[in-house]
PDB file of C-alpha atoms in Angstrom:
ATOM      1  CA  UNK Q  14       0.000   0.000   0.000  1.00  0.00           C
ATOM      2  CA  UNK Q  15       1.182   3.671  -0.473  1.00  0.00           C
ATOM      3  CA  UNK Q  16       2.169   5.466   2.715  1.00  0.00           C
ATOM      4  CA  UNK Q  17       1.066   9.390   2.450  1.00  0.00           C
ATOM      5  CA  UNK Q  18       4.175  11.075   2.580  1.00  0.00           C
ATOM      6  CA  UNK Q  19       5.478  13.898   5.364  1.00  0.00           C
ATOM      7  CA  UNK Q  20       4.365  16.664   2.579  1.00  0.00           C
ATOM      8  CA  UNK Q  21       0.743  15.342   2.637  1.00  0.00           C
ATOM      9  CA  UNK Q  22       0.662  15.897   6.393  1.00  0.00           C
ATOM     10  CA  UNK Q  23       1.632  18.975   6.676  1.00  0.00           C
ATOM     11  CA  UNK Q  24      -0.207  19.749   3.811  1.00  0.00           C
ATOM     12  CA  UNK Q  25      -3.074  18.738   5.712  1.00  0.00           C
ATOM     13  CA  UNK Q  26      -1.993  20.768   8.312  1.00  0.00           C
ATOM     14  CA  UNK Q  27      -1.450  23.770   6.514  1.00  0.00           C
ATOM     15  CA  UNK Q  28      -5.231  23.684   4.972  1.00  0.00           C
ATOM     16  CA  UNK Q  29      -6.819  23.635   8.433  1.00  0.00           C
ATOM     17  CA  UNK Q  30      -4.539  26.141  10.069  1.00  0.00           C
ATOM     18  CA  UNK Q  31      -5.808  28.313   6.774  1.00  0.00           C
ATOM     19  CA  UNK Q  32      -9.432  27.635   7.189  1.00  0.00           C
ATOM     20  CA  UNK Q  33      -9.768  28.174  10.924  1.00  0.00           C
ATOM     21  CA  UNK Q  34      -7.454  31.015  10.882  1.00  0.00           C
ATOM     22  CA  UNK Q  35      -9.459  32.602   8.108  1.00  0.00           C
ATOM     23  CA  UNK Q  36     -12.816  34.628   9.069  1.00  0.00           C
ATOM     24  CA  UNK Q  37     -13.186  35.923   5.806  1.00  0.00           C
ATOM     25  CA  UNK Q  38     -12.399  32.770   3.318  1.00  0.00           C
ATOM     26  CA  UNK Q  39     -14.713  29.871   3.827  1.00  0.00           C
ATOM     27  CA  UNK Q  40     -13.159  27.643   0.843  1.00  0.00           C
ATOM     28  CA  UNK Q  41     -11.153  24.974   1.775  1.00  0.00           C
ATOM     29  CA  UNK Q  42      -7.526  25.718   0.088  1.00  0.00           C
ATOM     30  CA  UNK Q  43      -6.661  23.247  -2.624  1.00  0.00           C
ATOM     31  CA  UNK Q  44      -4.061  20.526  -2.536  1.00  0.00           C
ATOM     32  CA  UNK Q  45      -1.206  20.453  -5.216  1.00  0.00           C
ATOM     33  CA  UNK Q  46      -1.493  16.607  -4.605  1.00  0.00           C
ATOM     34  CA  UNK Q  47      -3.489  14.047  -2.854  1.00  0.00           C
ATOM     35  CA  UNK Q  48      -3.421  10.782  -2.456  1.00  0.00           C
ATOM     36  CA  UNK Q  49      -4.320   8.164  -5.230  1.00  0.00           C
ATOM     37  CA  UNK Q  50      -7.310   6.015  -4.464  1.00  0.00           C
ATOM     38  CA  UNK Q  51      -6.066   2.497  -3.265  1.00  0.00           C
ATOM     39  CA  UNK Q  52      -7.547  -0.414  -4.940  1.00  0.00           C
ATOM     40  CA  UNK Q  53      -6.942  -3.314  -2.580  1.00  0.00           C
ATOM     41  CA  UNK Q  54      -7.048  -6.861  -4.052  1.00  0.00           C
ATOM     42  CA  UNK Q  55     -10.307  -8.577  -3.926  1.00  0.00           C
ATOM     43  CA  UNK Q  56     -10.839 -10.786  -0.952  1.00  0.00           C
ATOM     44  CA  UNK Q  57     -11.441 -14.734  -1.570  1.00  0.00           C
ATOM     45  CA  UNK Q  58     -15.009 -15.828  -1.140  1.00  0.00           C
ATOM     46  CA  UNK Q  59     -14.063 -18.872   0.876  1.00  0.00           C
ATOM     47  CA  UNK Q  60     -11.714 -19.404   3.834  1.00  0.00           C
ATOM     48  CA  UNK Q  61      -9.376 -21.858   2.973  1.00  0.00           C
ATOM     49  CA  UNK Q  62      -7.387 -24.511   5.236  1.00  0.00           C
ATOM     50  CA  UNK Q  63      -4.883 -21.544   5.116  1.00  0.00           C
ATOM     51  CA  UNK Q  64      -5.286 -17.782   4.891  1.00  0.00           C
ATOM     52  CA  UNK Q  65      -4.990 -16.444   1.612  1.00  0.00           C
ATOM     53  CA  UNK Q  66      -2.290 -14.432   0.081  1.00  0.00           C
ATOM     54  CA  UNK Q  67      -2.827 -10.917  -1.204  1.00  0.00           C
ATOM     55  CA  UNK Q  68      -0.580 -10.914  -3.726  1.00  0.00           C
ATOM     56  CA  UNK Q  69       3.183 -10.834  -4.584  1.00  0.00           C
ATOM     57  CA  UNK Q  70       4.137  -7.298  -2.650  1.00  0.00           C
ATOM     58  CA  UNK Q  71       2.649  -8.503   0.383  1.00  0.00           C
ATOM     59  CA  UNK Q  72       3.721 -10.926   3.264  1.00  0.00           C
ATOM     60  CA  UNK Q  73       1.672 -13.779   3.738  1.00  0.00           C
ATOM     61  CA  UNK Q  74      -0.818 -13.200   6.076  1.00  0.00           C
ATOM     62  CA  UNK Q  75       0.032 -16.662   7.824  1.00  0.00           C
ATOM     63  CA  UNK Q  76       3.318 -14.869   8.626  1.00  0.00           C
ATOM     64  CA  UNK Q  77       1.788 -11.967   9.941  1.00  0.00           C
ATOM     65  CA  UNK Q  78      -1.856 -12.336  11.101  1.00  0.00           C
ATOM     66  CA  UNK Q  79      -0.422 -13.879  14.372  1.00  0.00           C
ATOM     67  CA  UNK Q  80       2.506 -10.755  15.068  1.00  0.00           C
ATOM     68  CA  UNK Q  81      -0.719  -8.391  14.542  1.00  0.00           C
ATOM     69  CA  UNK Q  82      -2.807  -9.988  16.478  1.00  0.00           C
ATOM     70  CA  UNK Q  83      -0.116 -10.166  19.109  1.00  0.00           C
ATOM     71  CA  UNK Q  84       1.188  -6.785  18.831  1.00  0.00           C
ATOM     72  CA  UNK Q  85      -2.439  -5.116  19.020  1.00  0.00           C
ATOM     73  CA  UNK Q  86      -4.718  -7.820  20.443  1.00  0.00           C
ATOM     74  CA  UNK Q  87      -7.331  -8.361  18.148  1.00  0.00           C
ATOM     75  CA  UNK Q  88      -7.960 -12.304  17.511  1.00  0.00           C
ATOM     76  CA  UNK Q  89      -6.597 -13.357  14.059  1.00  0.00           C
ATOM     77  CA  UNK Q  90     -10.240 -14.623  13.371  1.00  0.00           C
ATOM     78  CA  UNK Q  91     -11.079 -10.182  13.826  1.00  0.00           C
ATOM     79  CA  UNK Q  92      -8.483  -9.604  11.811  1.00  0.00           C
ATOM     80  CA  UNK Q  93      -8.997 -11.595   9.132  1.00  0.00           C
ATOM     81  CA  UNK Q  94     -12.751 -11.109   8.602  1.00  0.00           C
ATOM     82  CA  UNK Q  95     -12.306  -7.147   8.461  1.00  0.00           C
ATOM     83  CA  UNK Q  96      -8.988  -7.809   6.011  1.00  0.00           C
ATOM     84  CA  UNK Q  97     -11.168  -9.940   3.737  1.00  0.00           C
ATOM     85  CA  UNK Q  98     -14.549  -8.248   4.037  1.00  0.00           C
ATOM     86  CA  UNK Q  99     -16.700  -8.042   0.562  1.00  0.00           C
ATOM     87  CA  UNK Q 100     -19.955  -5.956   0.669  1.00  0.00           C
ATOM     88  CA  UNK Q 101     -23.462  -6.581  -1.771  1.00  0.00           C
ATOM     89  CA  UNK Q 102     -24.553  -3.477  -3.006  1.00  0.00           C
ATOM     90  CA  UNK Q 103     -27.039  -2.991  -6.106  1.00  0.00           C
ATOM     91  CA  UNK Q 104     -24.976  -0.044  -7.516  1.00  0.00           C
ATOM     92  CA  UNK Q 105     -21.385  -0.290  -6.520  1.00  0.00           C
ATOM     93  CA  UNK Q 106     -18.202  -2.632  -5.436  1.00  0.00           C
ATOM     94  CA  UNK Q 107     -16.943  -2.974  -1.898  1.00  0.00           C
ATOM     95  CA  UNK Q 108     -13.774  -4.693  -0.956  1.00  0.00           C
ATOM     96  CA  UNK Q 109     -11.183  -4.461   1.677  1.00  0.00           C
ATOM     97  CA  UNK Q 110      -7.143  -5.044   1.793  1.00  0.00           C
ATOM     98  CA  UNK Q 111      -4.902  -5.298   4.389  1.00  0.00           C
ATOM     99  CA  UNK Q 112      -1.187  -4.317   5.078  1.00  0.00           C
ATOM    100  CA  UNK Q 113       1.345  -4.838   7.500  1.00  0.00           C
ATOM    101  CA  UNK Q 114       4.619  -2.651   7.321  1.00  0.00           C
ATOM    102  CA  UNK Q 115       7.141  -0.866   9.432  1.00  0.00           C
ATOM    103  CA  UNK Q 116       5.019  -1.891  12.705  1.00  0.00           C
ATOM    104  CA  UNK Q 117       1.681  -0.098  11.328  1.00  0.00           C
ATOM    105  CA  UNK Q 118      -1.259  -1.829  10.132  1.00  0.00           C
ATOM    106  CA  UNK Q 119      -3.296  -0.205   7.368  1.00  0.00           C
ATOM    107  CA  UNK Q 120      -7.228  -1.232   6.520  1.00  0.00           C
ATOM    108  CA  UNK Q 121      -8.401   0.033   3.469  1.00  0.00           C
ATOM    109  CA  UNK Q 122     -11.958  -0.567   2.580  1.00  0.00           C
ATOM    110  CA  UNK Q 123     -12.769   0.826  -1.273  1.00  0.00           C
ATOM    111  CA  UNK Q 124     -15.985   1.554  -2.314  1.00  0.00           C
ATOM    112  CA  UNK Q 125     -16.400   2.556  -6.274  1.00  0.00           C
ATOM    113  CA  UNK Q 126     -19.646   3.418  -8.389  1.00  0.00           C
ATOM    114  CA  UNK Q 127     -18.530   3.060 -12.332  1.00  0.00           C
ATOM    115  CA  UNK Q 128     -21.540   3.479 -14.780  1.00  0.00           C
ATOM    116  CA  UNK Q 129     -20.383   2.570 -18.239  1.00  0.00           C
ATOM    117  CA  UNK Q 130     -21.810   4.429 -21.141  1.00  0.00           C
ATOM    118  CA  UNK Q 131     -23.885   1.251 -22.086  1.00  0.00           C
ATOM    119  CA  UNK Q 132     -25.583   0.849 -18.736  1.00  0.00           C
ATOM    120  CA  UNK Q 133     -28.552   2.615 -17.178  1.00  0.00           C
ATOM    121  CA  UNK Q 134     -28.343   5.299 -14.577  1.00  0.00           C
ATOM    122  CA  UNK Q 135     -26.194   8.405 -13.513  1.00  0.00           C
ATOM    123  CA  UNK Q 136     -23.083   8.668 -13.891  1.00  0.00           C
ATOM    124  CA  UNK Q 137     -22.276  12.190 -12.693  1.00  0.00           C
ATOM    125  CA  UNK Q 138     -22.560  10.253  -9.456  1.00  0.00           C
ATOM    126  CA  UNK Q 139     -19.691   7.978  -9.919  1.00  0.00           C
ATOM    127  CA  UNK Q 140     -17.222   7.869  -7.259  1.00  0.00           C
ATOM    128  CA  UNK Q 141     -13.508   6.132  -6.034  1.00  0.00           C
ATOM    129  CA  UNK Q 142     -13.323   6.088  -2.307  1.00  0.00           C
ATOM    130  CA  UNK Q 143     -11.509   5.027   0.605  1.00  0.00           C
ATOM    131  CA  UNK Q 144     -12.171   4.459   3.789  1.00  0.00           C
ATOM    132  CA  UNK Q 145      -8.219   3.382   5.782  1.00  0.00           C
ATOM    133  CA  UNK Q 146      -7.255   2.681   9.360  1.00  0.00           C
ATOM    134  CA  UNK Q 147      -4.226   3.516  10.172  1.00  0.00           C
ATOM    135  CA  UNK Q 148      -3.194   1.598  13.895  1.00  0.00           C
ATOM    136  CA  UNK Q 149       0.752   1.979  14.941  1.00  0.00           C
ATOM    137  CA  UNK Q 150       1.986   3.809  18.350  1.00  0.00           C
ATOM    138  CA  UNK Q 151       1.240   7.261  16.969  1.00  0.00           C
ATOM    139  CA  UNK Q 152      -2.241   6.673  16.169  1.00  0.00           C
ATOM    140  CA  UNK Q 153      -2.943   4.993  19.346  1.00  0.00           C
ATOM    141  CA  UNK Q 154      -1.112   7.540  21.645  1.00  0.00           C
ATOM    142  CA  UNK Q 155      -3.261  10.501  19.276  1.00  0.00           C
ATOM    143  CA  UNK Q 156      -6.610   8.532  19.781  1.00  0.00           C
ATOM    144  CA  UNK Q 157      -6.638   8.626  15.840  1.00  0.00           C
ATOM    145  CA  UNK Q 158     -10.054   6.217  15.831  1.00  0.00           C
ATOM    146  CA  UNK Q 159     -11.103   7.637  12.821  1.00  0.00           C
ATOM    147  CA  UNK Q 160     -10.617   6.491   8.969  1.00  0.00           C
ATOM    148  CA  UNK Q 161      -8.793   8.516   6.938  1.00  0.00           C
ATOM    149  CA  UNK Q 162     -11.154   9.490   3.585  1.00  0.00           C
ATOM    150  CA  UNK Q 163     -10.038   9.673   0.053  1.00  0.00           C
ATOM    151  CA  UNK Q 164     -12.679  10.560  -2.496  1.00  0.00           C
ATOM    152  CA  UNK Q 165     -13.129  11.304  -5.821  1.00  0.00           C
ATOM    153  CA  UNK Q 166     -16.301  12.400  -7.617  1.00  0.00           C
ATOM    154  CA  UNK Q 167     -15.267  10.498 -10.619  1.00  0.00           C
ATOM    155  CA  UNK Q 168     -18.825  11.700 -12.044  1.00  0.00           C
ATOM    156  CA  UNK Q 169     -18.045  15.159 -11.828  1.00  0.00           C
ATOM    157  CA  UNK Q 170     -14.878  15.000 -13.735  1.00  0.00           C
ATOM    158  CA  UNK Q 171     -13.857  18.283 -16.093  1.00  0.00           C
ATOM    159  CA  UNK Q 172     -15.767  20.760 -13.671  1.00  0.00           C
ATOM    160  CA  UNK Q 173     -13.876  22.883 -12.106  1.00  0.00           C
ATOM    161  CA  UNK Q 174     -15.109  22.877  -8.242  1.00  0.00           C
ATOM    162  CA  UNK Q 175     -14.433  23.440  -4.238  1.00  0.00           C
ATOM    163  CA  UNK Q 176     -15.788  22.924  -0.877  1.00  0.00           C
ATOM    164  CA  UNK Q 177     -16.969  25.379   1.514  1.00  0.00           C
ATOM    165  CA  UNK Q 178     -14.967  25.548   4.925  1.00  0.00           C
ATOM    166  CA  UNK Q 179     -17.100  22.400   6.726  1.00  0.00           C
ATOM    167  CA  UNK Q 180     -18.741  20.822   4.173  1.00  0.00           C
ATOM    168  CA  UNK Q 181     -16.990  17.663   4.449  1.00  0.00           C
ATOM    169  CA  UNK Q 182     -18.243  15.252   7.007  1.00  0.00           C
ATOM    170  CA  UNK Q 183     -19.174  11.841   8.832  1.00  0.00           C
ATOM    171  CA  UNK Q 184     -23.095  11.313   9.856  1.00  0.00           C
ATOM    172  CA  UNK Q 185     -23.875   8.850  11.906  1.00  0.00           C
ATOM    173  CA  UNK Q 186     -27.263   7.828  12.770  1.00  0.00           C
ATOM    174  CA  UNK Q 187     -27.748   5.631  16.106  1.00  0.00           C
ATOM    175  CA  UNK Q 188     -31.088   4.413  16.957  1.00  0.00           C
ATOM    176  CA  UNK Q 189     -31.927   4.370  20.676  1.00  0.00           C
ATOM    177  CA  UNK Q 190     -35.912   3.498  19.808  1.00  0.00           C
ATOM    178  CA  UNK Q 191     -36.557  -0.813  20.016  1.00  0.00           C
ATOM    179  CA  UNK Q 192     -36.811   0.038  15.759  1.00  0.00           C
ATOM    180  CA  UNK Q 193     -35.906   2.800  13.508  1.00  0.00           C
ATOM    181  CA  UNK Q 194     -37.523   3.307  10.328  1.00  0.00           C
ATOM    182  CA  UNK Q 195     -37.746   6.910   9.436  1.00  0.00           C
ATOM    183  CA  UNK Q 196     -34.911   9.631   9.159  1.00  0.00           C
ATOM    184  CA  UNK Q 197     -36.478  11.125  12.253  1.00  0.00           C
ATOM    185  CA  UNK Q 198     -36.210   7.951  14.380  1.00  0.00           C
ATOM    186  CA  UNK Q 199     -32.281   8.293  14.491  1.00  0.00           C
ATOM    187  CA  UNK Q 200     -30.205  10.195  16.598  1.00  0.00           C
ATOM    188  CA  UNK Q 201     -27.223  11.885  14.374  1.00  0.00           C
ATOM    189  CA  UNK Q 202     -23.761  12.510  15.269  1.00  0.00           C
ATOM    190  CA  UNK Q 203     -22.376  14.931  12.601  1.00  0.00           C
ATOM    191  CA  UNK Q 204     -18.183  14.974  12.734  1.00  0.00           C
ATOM    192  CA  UNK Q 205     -16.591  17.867  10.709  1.00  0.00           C
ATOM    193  CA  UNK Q 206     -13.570  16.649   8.878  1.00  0.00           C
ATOM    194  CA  UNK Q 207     -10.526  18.478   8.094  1.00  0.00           C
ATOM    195  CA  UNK Q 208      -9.761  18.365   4.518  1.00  0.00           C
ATOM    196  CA  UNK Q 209      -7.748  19.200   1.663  1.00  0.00           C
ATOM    197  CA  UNK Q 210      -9.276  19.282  -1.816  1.00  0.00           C
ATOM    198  CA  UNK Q 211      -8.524  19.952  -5.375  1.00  0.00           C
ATOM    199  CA  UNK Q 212     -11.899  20.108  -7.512  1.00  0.00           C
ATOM    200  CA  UNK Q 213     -13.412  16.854  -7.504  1.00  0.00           C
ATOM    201  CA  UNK Q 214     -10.643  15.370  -5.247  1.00  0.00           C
ATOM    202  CA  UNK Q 215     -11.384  15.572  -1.399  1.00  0.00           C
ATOM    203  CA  UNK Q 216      -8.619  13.806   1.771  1.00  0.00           C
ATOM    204  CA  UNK Q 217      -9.061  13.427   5.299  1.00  0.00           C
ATOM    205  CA  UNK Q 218      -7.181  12.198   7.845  1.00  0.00           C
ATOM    206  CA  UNK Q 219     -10.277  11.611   9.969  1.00  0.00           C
ATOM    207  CA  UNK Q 220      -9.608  14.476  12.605  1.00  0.00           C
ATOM    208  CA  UNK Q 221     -12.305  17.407  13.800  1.00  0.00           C
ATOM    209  CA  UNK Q 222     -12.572  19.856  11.881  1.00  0.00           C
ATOM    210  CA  UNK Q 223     -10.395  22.725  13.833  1.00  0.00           C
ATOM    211  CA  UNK Q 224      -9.118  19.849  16.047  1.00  0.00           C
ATOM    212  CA  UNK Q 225     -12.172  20.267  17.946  1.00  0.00           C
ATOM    213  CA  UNK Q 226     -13.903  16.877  20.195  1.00  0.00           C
ATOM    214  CA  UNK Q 227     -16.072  14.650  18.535  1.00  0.00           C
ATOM    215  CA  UNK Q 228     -18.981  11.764  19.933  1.00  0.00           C
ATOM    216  CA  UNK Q 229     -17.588   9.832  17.642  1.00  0.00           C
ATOM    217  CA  UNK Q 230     -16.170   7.561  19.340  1.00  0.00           C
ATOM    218  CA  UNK Q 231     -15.144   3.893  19.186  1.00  0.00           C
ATOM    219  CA  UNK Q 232     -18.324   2.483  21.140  1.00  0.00           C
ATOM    220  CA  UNK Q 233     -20.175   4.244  17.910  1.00  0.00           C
ATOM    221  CA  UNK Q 234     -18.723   1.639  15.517  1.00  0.00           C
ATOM    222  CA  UNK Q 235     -20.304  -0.814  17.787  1.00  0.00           C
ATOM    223  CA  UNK Q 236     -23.262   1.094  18.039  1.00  0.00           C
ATOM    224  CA  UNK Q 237     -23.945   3.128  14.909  1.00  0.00           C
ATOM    225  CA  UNK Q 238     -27.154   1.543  12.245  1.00  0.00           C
ATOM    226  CA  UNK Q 239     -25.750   3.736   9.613  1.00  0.00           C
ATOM    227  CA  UNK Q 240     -22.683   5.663   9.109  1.00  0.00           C
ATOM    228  CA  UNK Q 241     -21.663   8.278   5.848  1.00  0.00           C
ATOM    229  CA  UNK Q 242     -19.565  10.022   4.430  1.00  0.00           C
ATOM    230  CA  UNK Q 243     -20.932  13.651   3.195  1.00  0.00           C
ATOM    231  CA  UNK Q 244     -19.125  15.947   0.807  1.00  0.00           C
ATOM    232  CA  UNK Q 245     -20.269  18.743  -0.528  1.00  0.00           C
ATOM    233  CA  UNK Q 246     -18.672  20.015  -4.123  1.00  0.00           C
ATOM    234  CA  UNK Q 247     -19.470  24.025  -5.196  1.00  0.00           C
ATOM    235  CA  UNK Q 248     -19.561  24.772  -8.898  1.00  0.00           C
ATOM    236  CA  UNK Q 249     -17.005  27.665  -9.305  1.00  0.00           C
ATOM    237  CA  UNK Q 250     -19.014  28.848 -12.285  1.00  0.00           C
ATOM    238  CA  UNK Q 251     -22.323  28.930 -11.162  1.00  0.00           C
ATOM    239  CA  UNK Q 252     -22.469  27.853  -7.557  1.00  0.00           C
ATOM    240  CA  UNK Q 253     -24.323  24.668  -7.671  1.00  0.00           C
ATOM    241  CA  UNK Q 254     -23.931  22.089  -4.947  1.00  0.00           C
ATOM    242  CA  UNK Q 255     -22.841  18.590  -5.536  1.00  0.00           C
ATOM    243  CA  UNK Q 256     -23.781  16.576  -2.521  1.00  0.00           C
ATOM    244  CA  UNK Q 257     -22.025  13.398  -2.487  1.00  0.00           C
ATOM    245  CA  UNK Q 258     -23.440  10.882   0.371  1.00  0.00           C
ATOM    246  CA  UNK Q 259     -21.709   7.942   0.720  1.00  0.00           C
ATOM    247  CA  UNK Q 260     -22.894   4.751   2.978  1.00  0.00           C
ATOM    248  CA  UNK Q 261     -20.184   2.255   4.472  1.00  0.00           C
ATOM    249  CA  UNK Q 262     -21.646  -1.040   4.228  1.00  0.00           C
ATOM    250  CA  UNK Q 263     -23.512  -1.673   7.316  1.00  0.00           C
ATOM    251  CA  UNK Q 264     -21.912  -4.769   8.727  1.00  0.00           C
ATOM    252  CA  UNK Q 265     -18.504  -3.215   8.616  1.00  0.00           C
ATOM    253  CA  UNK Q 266     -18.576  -0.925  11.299  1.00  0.00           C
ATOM    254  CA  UNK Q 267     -18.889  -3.468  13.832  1.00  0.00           C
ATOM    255  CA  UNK Q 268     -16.267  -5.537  12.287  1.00  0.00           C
ATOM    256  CA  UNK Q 269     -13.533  -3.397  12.035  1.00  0.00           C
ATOM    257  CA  UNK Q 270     -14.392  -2.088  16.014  1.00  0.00           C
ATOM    258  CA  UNK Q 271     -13.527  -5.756  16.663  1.00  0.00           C
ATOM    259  CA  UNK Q 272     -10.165  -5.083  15.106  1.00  0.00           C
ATOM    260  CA  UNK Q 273      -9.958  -1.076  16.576  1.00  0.00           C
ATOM    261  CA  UNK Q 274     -10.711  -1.613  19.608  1.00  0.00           C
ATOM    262  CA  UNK Q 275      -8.176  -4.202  21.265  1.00  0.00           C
ATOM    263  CA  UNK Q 276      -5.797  -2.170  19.540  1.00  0.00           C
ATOM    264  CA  UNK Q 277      -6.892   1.326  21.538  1.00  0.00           C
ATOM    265  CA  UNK Q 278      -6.704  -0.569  24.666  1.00  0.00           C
ATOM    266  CA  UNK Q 279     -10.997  -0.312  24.778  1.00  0.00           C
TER     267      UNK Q 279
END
């Protein structure tokens, strides 16, 4: 997996400094580069007698499933299940991938929405996206519990665009009723990202907008019904809004907080 480099952090760092420091400019600044959208390989249906391997640039997860699990906690059975994960959705692909490098862990989940020319339906709504965990020493000692987003409106490709200061965020909706059925039976926990952007292009690391708290926290992955990602995408010529919702598969949560939260000692 690529590793987002020093410059992309302080990048990131750099954009929200700008847009809290700012009163007067509510765009996000754009990014001379973000990350490219990783594509992990596609999980095996089946569990075999032995754990699969990924592919030729990665260790053998019977080398390395145990040191995780070991190093962080999680059962290899955890591990496994949220490194192999494959969602059924009507419209798009889900996968996940797993890596193991330099003592840090990395989950990436990609979601992607391709309509070819051929097929019915929309495609300005086309989309690449990831959702990745990072877990090593850093995160944990930060409380980093939050996947890093990389998105790209795919659909909305050739428009020149930006996003308004806070117009990038995770909803999640928890239902406290015995069932939840409409929009208004959920409670909502909205959390801000900080972002960098360049048009249709949008990263996270996952952390509060302006660094502020969040009740997101890890007992929501066990908790949450439904969790999104939300960006919002202004037309620079005419100031149309592009809202992009985007639903994580909702077994996952739950899965990887089998995996998260071992790791950050819950």
């Amino acid at each position: 997996m690529k590793k987002l480099s020093a410059i992309l952090a302080v990048a990131l760092l750099a954009g929200c400094n700008s847009s809290s420091n700012s009163t007067d400019d509510k765009t996000v600044p754009p990014a001379t580069h973000l990350p490219e959208i990783e594509v992990p390989e596609k999980p095996v249906p089946e569990v075999p007698d032995h754990l699969p391997e990924f592919g030729p640039d990665r260790p053998h997860p019977d080398n390395w499933y145990p040191e995780v699990s070991e190093r962080f906690g999680m059962t290899i059975a955890a591990l496994h299940k949220a490194c192999n994960f494959e969602g059924e959705h009507p419209q798009y692909e889900v996968f996940t991938g797993c890596n193991w490098e330099n003592e840090t862990l990395t989950i990436t989940y990609y979601a992607a929405k391709m309509t070819a020319d051929s097929e019915p339906g929309d495609s300005s709504t086309d989309f690449e996206h990831n959702f990745t965990w990072v877990v090593n020493d850093d995160t944990i000692a930060a409380g980093k519990i939050w996947p890093q987003a990389n998105h790209v409106a795919t659909g909305l490709e050739g428009k020149e665009l930006h996003i308004e200061y806070g117009n990038v965020s995770y909803g999640l909706n928890m239902c406290n009723l015995d069932t939840c059925v409409e929009d208004s039976d959920f409670d909502t926990i909205k959390h801000p990202l900080a972002v960098i952007s360049d048009n249709n292009h949008v990263f996270s690391d996952g952390s509060p907008l302006d660094g502020g708290n969040s009740d997101f926290v890890m007992d929501s992955y066990r908790t949450v019904e439904r969790l999104f990602f939300v960006a919002h995408f202004t037309d620079n010529s005419d100031g149309f809004v592009y809202q992009r919702p985007l639903m994580m598969d909702t077994a996952y949560p739950a899965i990887i907080y089998d995996v998260l939260a071992p790791s950050f000692g819950y």
